[in-house]
Each structure stands twice: as structure tokens, then as C-alpha cells.
Amino acid sequence: MNKWAFVSDFDGTISHKDFYWIVIEKYFPEGKRLFEQWRAGKIKDIDFLNTIFTSIHQDEEKIIEDIHHIPIDETVLPFIKHVQQSEGDFYVLSAGTDYYIRHIFKKYDIRGVDIFSNEGYYHDKNIHMRINPNHIHYSERYGIDKSSVIRTLKQTYKTVYFIGDSEPDVHAAKVADVTFAKGALQSLLREKQIPFVPVDTFADVERYLQEKGVLT
């Protein structure tokens, strides 16, 4: 088995702001009402995101420009390199879409990172998601089942670390060997009595893994 893997959520974890909020604030103010319905459990995550992402109505150049302005935790950049230099593999696991993640990675020249996410593509001035119900990691609610991805990786790696910040990440936290939690995920995991390491940035994660001798 390979030594270890580090798996990270994207929105709110690598990025400081969910991409759907950027769309709502710039192009789709009606999305605030939809957000409340989603938070109340009246709309599935995948339906909420699909509605938001198909309400942009901009040329692709403008959408990519907006993506490039997504603020990120820049301590993730040296952290990814440190993971890769320490015989670990870094993955991104997102219930959003790989469309904007790939553009962010291209901007920051992030290499050697595989992305598990809902497939996204530009068409007719919007971002669309291609969801395959027959995919091994399919989730009716999220499009991608994060716990399924972690379970699959655990068949290859001795240890799988995970970091996230919100409700979809609870499912991954249940099966990861060690979970680092940001933001709202901390209280969610406390409620469910799922162990975690509280962090604010990837610099905190890096210090923890250095102390444990994982990062060399």
C-alpha cells in the first residue's frame, strides 16, 4: 500500500469563499432566497448548485476572471508541495464542480493533484454539471459521495487525512483516519462525537503533521 494521502475539500477550505456566493452576489441575487431554502433542507445540494451555476449568463472569459479572483488560503500552496515531498499524495474532494477548481489550480500552477468532484463545463454562457448516476461515487444529494471516495482511497493508502469546513464534509470525516476541521464543521463533528483536529489554515495542519513526523 502507498504511504499516505491528504484529501481536501475546496470551497471554504482551500478557498476562503464558496464560488456559489460569488455568483449570487454578482449575477443572481435571487439565489439568496434559494440559499435559505437549501439550508432548510427543501432543496438538494446538487439542485441548488445547478440553479446557481446556470444563472451566471456571462462569457467564459468573464467567468474565468471571476474564478481567478476567488480568495484562497495561500498557505495551501507550500503545504501541497510539502506533502508531495514527504511521500504523500494530495487530492481535492469537492461537492461543487471541477470546472472552477481546475482554473484556480492553473492560476497557481498547482500540479500533481487529482480532483474528485462533479464534472463541470462551460456552455451557453453558464457552467453546467454532468452528473452520472451510474458512477461509483454517485450521490443523489451531492452528486459525489465524499465518504465513498475516502473509502476507496483507504484501499490504496495506509493513512488518509481529510480537511473540510461544512456539512457535506461530515460524511468524509466519519471514514477518514484523521480529520482536520475548519469553521462550521467543528461544531457539526462535536455534535456527532466524531474526533477531529481544529484548524484555521493549512499552516496549522502543516505544524500538526510535522509534530507527528508525517511531514519531513
CSV table of C-alpha atoms in Angstrom, one decimal:
chain,number,residue,atom,x,y,z
A,1,MET,CA,0.0,0.0,0.0
A,2,ASN,CA,1.1,3.6,-0.6
A,3,LYS,CA,2.2,5.5,2.5
A,4,TRP,CA,-0.5,8.2,2.9
A,5,ALA,CA,-2.8,10.7,1.3
A,6,PHE,CA,-4.1,14.1,2.2
A,7,VAL,CA,-7.6,14.9,0.9
A,8,SER,CA,-9.0,18.4,1.0
A,9,ASP,CA,-12.4,20.0,0.4
A,10,PHE,CA,-12.2,23.1,-1.8
A,11,ASP,CA,-14.9,25.7,-1.2
A,12,GLY,CA,-14.4,27.3,2.2
A,13,THR,CA,-11.4,25.1,2.9
A,14,ILE,CA,-8.8,25.9,0.2
A,15,SER,CA,-10.8,28.9,-0.9
A,16,HIS,CA,-12.0,31.5,1.6
A,17,LYS,CA,-15.3,31.8,-0.1
A,18,ASP,CA,-17.7,29.4,-1.8
A,19,PHE,CA,-17.9,30.0,-5.5
A,20,TYR,CA,-21.7,29.9,-5.4
A,21,TRP,CA,-21.7,33.1,-3.2
A,22,ILE,CA,-19.6,34.9,-5.8
A,23,VAL,CA,-22.2,34.1,-8.4
A,24,ILE,CA,-25.1,35.0,-6.2
A,25,GLU,CA,-23.6,38.4,-5.2
A,26,LYS,CA,-22.5,39.3,-8.7
A,27,TYR,CA,-25.2,37.9,-11.0
A,28,PHE,CA,-28.0,36.1,-9.2
A,29,PRO,CA,-29.4,38.0,-6.1
A,30,GLU,CA,-32.5,35.7,-6.2
A,31,GLY,CA,-30.1,33.0,-5.2
A,32,LYS,CA,-30.2,34.3,-1.6
A,33,ARG,CA,-33.8,33.1,-1.3
A,34,LEU,CA,-32.8,29.8,-2.8
A,35,PHE,CA,-29.9,29.5,-0.4
A,36,GLU,CA,-32.3,29.7,2.5
A,37,GLN,CA,-34.5,27.0,1.0
A,38,TRP,CA,-31.4,24.8,0.6
A,39,ARG,CA,-30.3,25.4,4.1
A,40,ALA,CA,-33.7,24.5,5.4
A,41,GLY,CA,-33.4,21.1,3.6
A,42,LYS,CA,-36.1,21.9,1.0
A,43,ILE,CA,-33.7,21.6,-2.0
A,44,LYS,CA,-31.0,19.1,-2.7
A,45,ASP,CA,-27.4,20.4,-2.8
A,46,ILE,CA,-26.9,19.4,-6.4
A,47,ASP,CA,-30.2,21.1,-7.5
A,48,PHE,CA,-29.2,24.3,-5.6
A,49,LEU,CA,-25.8,24.4,-7.2
A,50,ASN,CA,-27.1,23.6,-10.7
A,51,THR,CA,-29.6,26.5,-10.5
A,52,ILE,CA,-26.9,28.9,-9.3
A,53,PHE,CA,-24.3,27.9,-11.8
A,54,THR,CA,-26.7,28.1,-14.7
A,55,SER,CA,-27.7,31.7,-13.7
A,56,ILE,CA,-24.4,33.4,-14.5
A,57,HIS,CA,-25.1,34.4,-18.1
A,58,GLN,CA,-21.6,35.6,-18.9
A,59,ASP,CA,-18.9,34.9,-21.5
A,60,GLU,CA,-16.4,32.3,-20.4
A,61,GLU,CA,-13.6,34.9,-20.2
A,62,LYS,CA,-15.5,36.8,-17.6
A,63,ILE,CA,-16.4,33.7,-15.6
A,64,ILE,CA,-12.7,32.6,-15.6
A,65,GLU,CA,-11.8,36.2,-14.5
A,66,ASP,CA,-14.2,35.8,-11.6
A,67,ILE,CA,-12.8,32.4,-10.7
A,68,HIS,CA,-9.3,33.9,-10.6
A,69,HIS,CA,-10.5,36.4,-8.0
A,70,ILE,CA,-11.6,33.6,-5.6
A,71,PRO,CA,-9.6,34.2,-2.5
A,72,ILE,CA,-7.7,31.2,-1.3
A,73,ASP,CA,-5.7,30.2,1.8
A,74,GLU,CA,-2.3,30.7,0.3
A,75,THR,CA,-0.6,28.5,3.0
A,76,VAL,CA,-2.1,25.6,1.0
A,77,LEU,CA,0.5,26.2,-1.8
A,78,PRO,CA,3.6,25.3,0.2
A,79,PHE,CA,1.6,22.7,2.1
A,80,ILE,CA,0.8,20.7,-1.1
A,81,LYS,CA,4.5,20.8,-2.1
A,82,HIS,CA,5.5,19.6,1.4
A,83,VAL,CA,3.0,16.7,1.3
A,84,GLN,CA,4.3,15.6,-2.1
A,85,GLN,CA,8.0,15.9,-0.9
A,86,SER,CA,7.1,13.7,2.1
A,87,GLU,CA,5.9,10.7,0.1
A,88,GLY,CA,2.2,11.8,0.4
A,89,ASP,CA,-0.4,12.3,-2.3
A,90,PHE,CA,-2.7,15.4,-2.3
A,91,TYR,CA,-6.3,15.2,-3.5
A,92,VAL,CA,-9.2,17.6,-3.7
A,93,LEU,CA,-12.6,16.3,-2.9
A,94,SER,CA,-15.4,18.8,-3.7
A,95,ALA,CA,-19.2,18.6,-3.9
A,96,GLY,CA,-19.0,21.7,-6.2
A,97,THR,CA,-17.6,21.3,-9.7
A,98,ASP,CA,-14.1,20.7,-11.0
A,99,TYR,CA,-14.6,23.5,-13.6
A,100,TYR,CA,-13.5,26.3,-11.3
A,101,ILE,CA,-11.1,24.2,-9.3
A,102,ARG,CA,-9.1,23.4,-12.4
A,103,HIS,CA,-8.9,27.1,-13.3
A,104,ILE,CA,-7.7,28.0,-9.8
A,105,PHE,CA,-5.1,25.3,-10.0
A,106,LYS,CA,-3.9,26.5,-13.3
A,107,LYS,CA,-3.6,30.1,-12.0
A,108,TYR,CA,-1.4,29.0,-9.1
A,109,ASP,CA,0.4,26.3,-11.1
A,110,ILE,CA,-0.6,23.6,-8.7
A,111,ARG,CA,0.4,20.2,-10.2
A,112,GLY,CA,0.2,16.5,-9.3
A,113,VAL,CA,-3.2,16.9,-7.6
A,114,ASP,CA,-6.1,14.7,-8.6
A,115,ILE,CA,-9.6,16.2,-8.2
A,116,PHE,CA,-12.7,14.2,-7.2
A,117,SER,CA,-15.7,16.5,-8.0
A,118,ASN,CA,-18.8,16.9,-10.1
A,119,GLU,CA,-17.7,17.3,-13.7
A,120,GLY,CA,-18.3,20.9,-14.9
A,121,TYR,CA,-18.2,22.5,-18.3
A,122,TYR,CA,-19.0,25.9,-19.9
A,123,HIS,CA,-21.9,26.1,-22.3
A,124,ASP,CA,-24.2,28.8,-23.4
A,125,LYS,CA,-22.8,31.5,-21.0
A,126,ASN,CA,-23.1,29.2,-17.9
A,127,ILE,CA,-21.4,26.4,-16.0
A,128,HIS,CA,-23.2,23.1,-16.2
A,129,MET,CA,-22.6,19.9,-14.3
A,130,ARG,CA,-22.5,16.5,-15.8
A,131,ILE,CA,-23.8,14.1,-13.2
A,132,ASN,CA,-23.6,10.3,-13.8
A,133,PRO,CA,-26.0,8.3,-11.6
A,134,ASN,CA,-24.0,5.1,-12.5
A,135,HIS,CA,-20.7,6.5,-11.3
A,136,ILE,CA,-19.1,4.5,-8.4
A,137,HIS,CA,-19.1,7.7,-6.2
A,138,TYR,CA,-22.6,9.0,-7.2
A,139,SER,CA,-24.7,10.7,-4.5
A,140,GLU,CA,-28.3,11.7,-5.2
A,141,ARG,CA,-28.0,14.7,-2.9
A,142,TYR,CA,-24.4,15.9,-3.5
A,143,GLY,CA,-23.6,14.5,-6.9
A,144,ILE,CA,-20.5,12.9,-5.4
A,145,ASP,CA,-20.4,10.8,-2.2
A,146,LYS,CA,-17.4,12.0,-0.2
A,147,SER,CA,-17.4,9.0,2.1
A,148,SER,CA,-17.3,6.7,-0.9
A,149,VAL,CA,-14.2,8.4,-2.2
A,150,ILE,CA,-12.4,8.2,1.1
A,151,ARG,CA,-13.3,4.5,1.5
A,152,THR,CA,-11.8,3.9,-2.0
A,153,LEU,CA,-8.6,5.7,-1.2
A,154,LYS,CA,-8.3,3.8,2.1
A,155,GLN,CA,-7.9,0.6,-0.1
A,156,THR,CA,-4.7,2.2,-1.5
A,157,TYR,CA,-3.2,4.2,1.3
A,158,LYS,CA,-2.2,3.2,4.9
A,159,THR,CA,-3.5,6.5,6.2
A,160,VAL,CA,-5.9,9.0,4.7
A,161,TYR,CA,-6.1,12.5,6.2
A,162,PHE,CA,-9.0,14.8,5.4
A,163,ILE,CA,-9.9,18.5,5.9
A,164,GLY,CA,-13.2,20.2,5.4
A,165,ASP,CA,-15.4,23.0,6.7
A,166,SER,CA,-19.1,22.2,6.2
A,167,GLU,CA,-21.9,19.7,6.3
A,168,PRO,CA,-21.0,17.6,3.3
A,169,ASP,CA,-17.6,17.0,4.9
A,170,VAL,CA,-19.2,15.2,7.9
A,171,HIS,CA,-19.6,12.1,5.7
A,172,ALA,CA,-15.9,12.1,4.8
A,173,ALA,CA,-14.9,12.7,8.4
A,174,LYS,CA,-16.7,9.6,9.5
A,175,VAL,CA,-14.4,7.4,7.5
A,176,ALA,CA,-11.1,9.3,7.3
A,177,ASP,CA,-8.3,8.2,9.6
A,178,VAL,CA,-7.7,11.8,10.8
A,179,THR,CA,-9.9,14.8,10.1
A,180,PHE,CA,-8.9,18.5,10.3
A,181,ALA,CA,-12.0,20.7,10.7
A,182,LYS,CA,-12.4,24.4,9.9
A,183,GLY,CA,-15.4,26.6,10.6
A,184,ALA,CA,-18.9,25.1,10.9
A,185,LEU,CA,-17.6,21.5,10.6
A,186,GLN,CA,-16.1,21.8,14.1
A,187,SER,CA,-19.5,22.1,15.8
A,188,LEU,CA,-21.1,19.5,13.5
A,189,LEU,CA,-18.5,16.9,14.4
A,190,ARG,CA,-18.7,17.8,18.1
A,191,GLU,CA,-22.5,17.2,17.9
A,192,LYS,CA,-21.9,13.8,16.3
A,193,GLN,CA,-18.9,13.0,18.6
A,194,ILE,CA,-16.6,12.4,15.6
A,195,PRO,CA,-13.0,13.1,16.6
A,196,PHE,CA,-11.2,15.9,14.7
A,197,VAL,CA,-8.3,18.4,14.9
A,198,PRO,CA,-9.4,22.0,14.9
A,199,VAL,CA,-7.5,24.3,12.5
A,200,ASP,CA,-7.9,27.7,10.8
A,201,THR,CA,-5.3,27.4,8.0
A,202,PHE,CA,-3.2,24.8,6.2
A,203,ALA,CA,-0.3,26.2,8.2
A,204,ASP,CA,-1.9,24.8,11.3
A,205,VAL,CA,-2.3,21.4,9.5
A,206,GLU,CA,1.4,21.5,8.5
A,207,ARG,CA,2.6,22.2,12.0
A,208,TYR,CA,0.4,19.3,13.3
A,209,LEU,CA,1.8,16.8,10.7
A,210,GLN,CA,5.3,18.0,11.3
A,211,GLU,CA,4.9,17.3,15.1
A,212,LYS,CA,3.6,13.8,14.3
A,213,GLY,CA,6.6,13.2,12.0
A,214,VAL,CA,4.4,12.8,8.9
A,215,LEU,CA,5.9,15.7,7.1
A,216,THR,CA,9.7,15.5,6.8
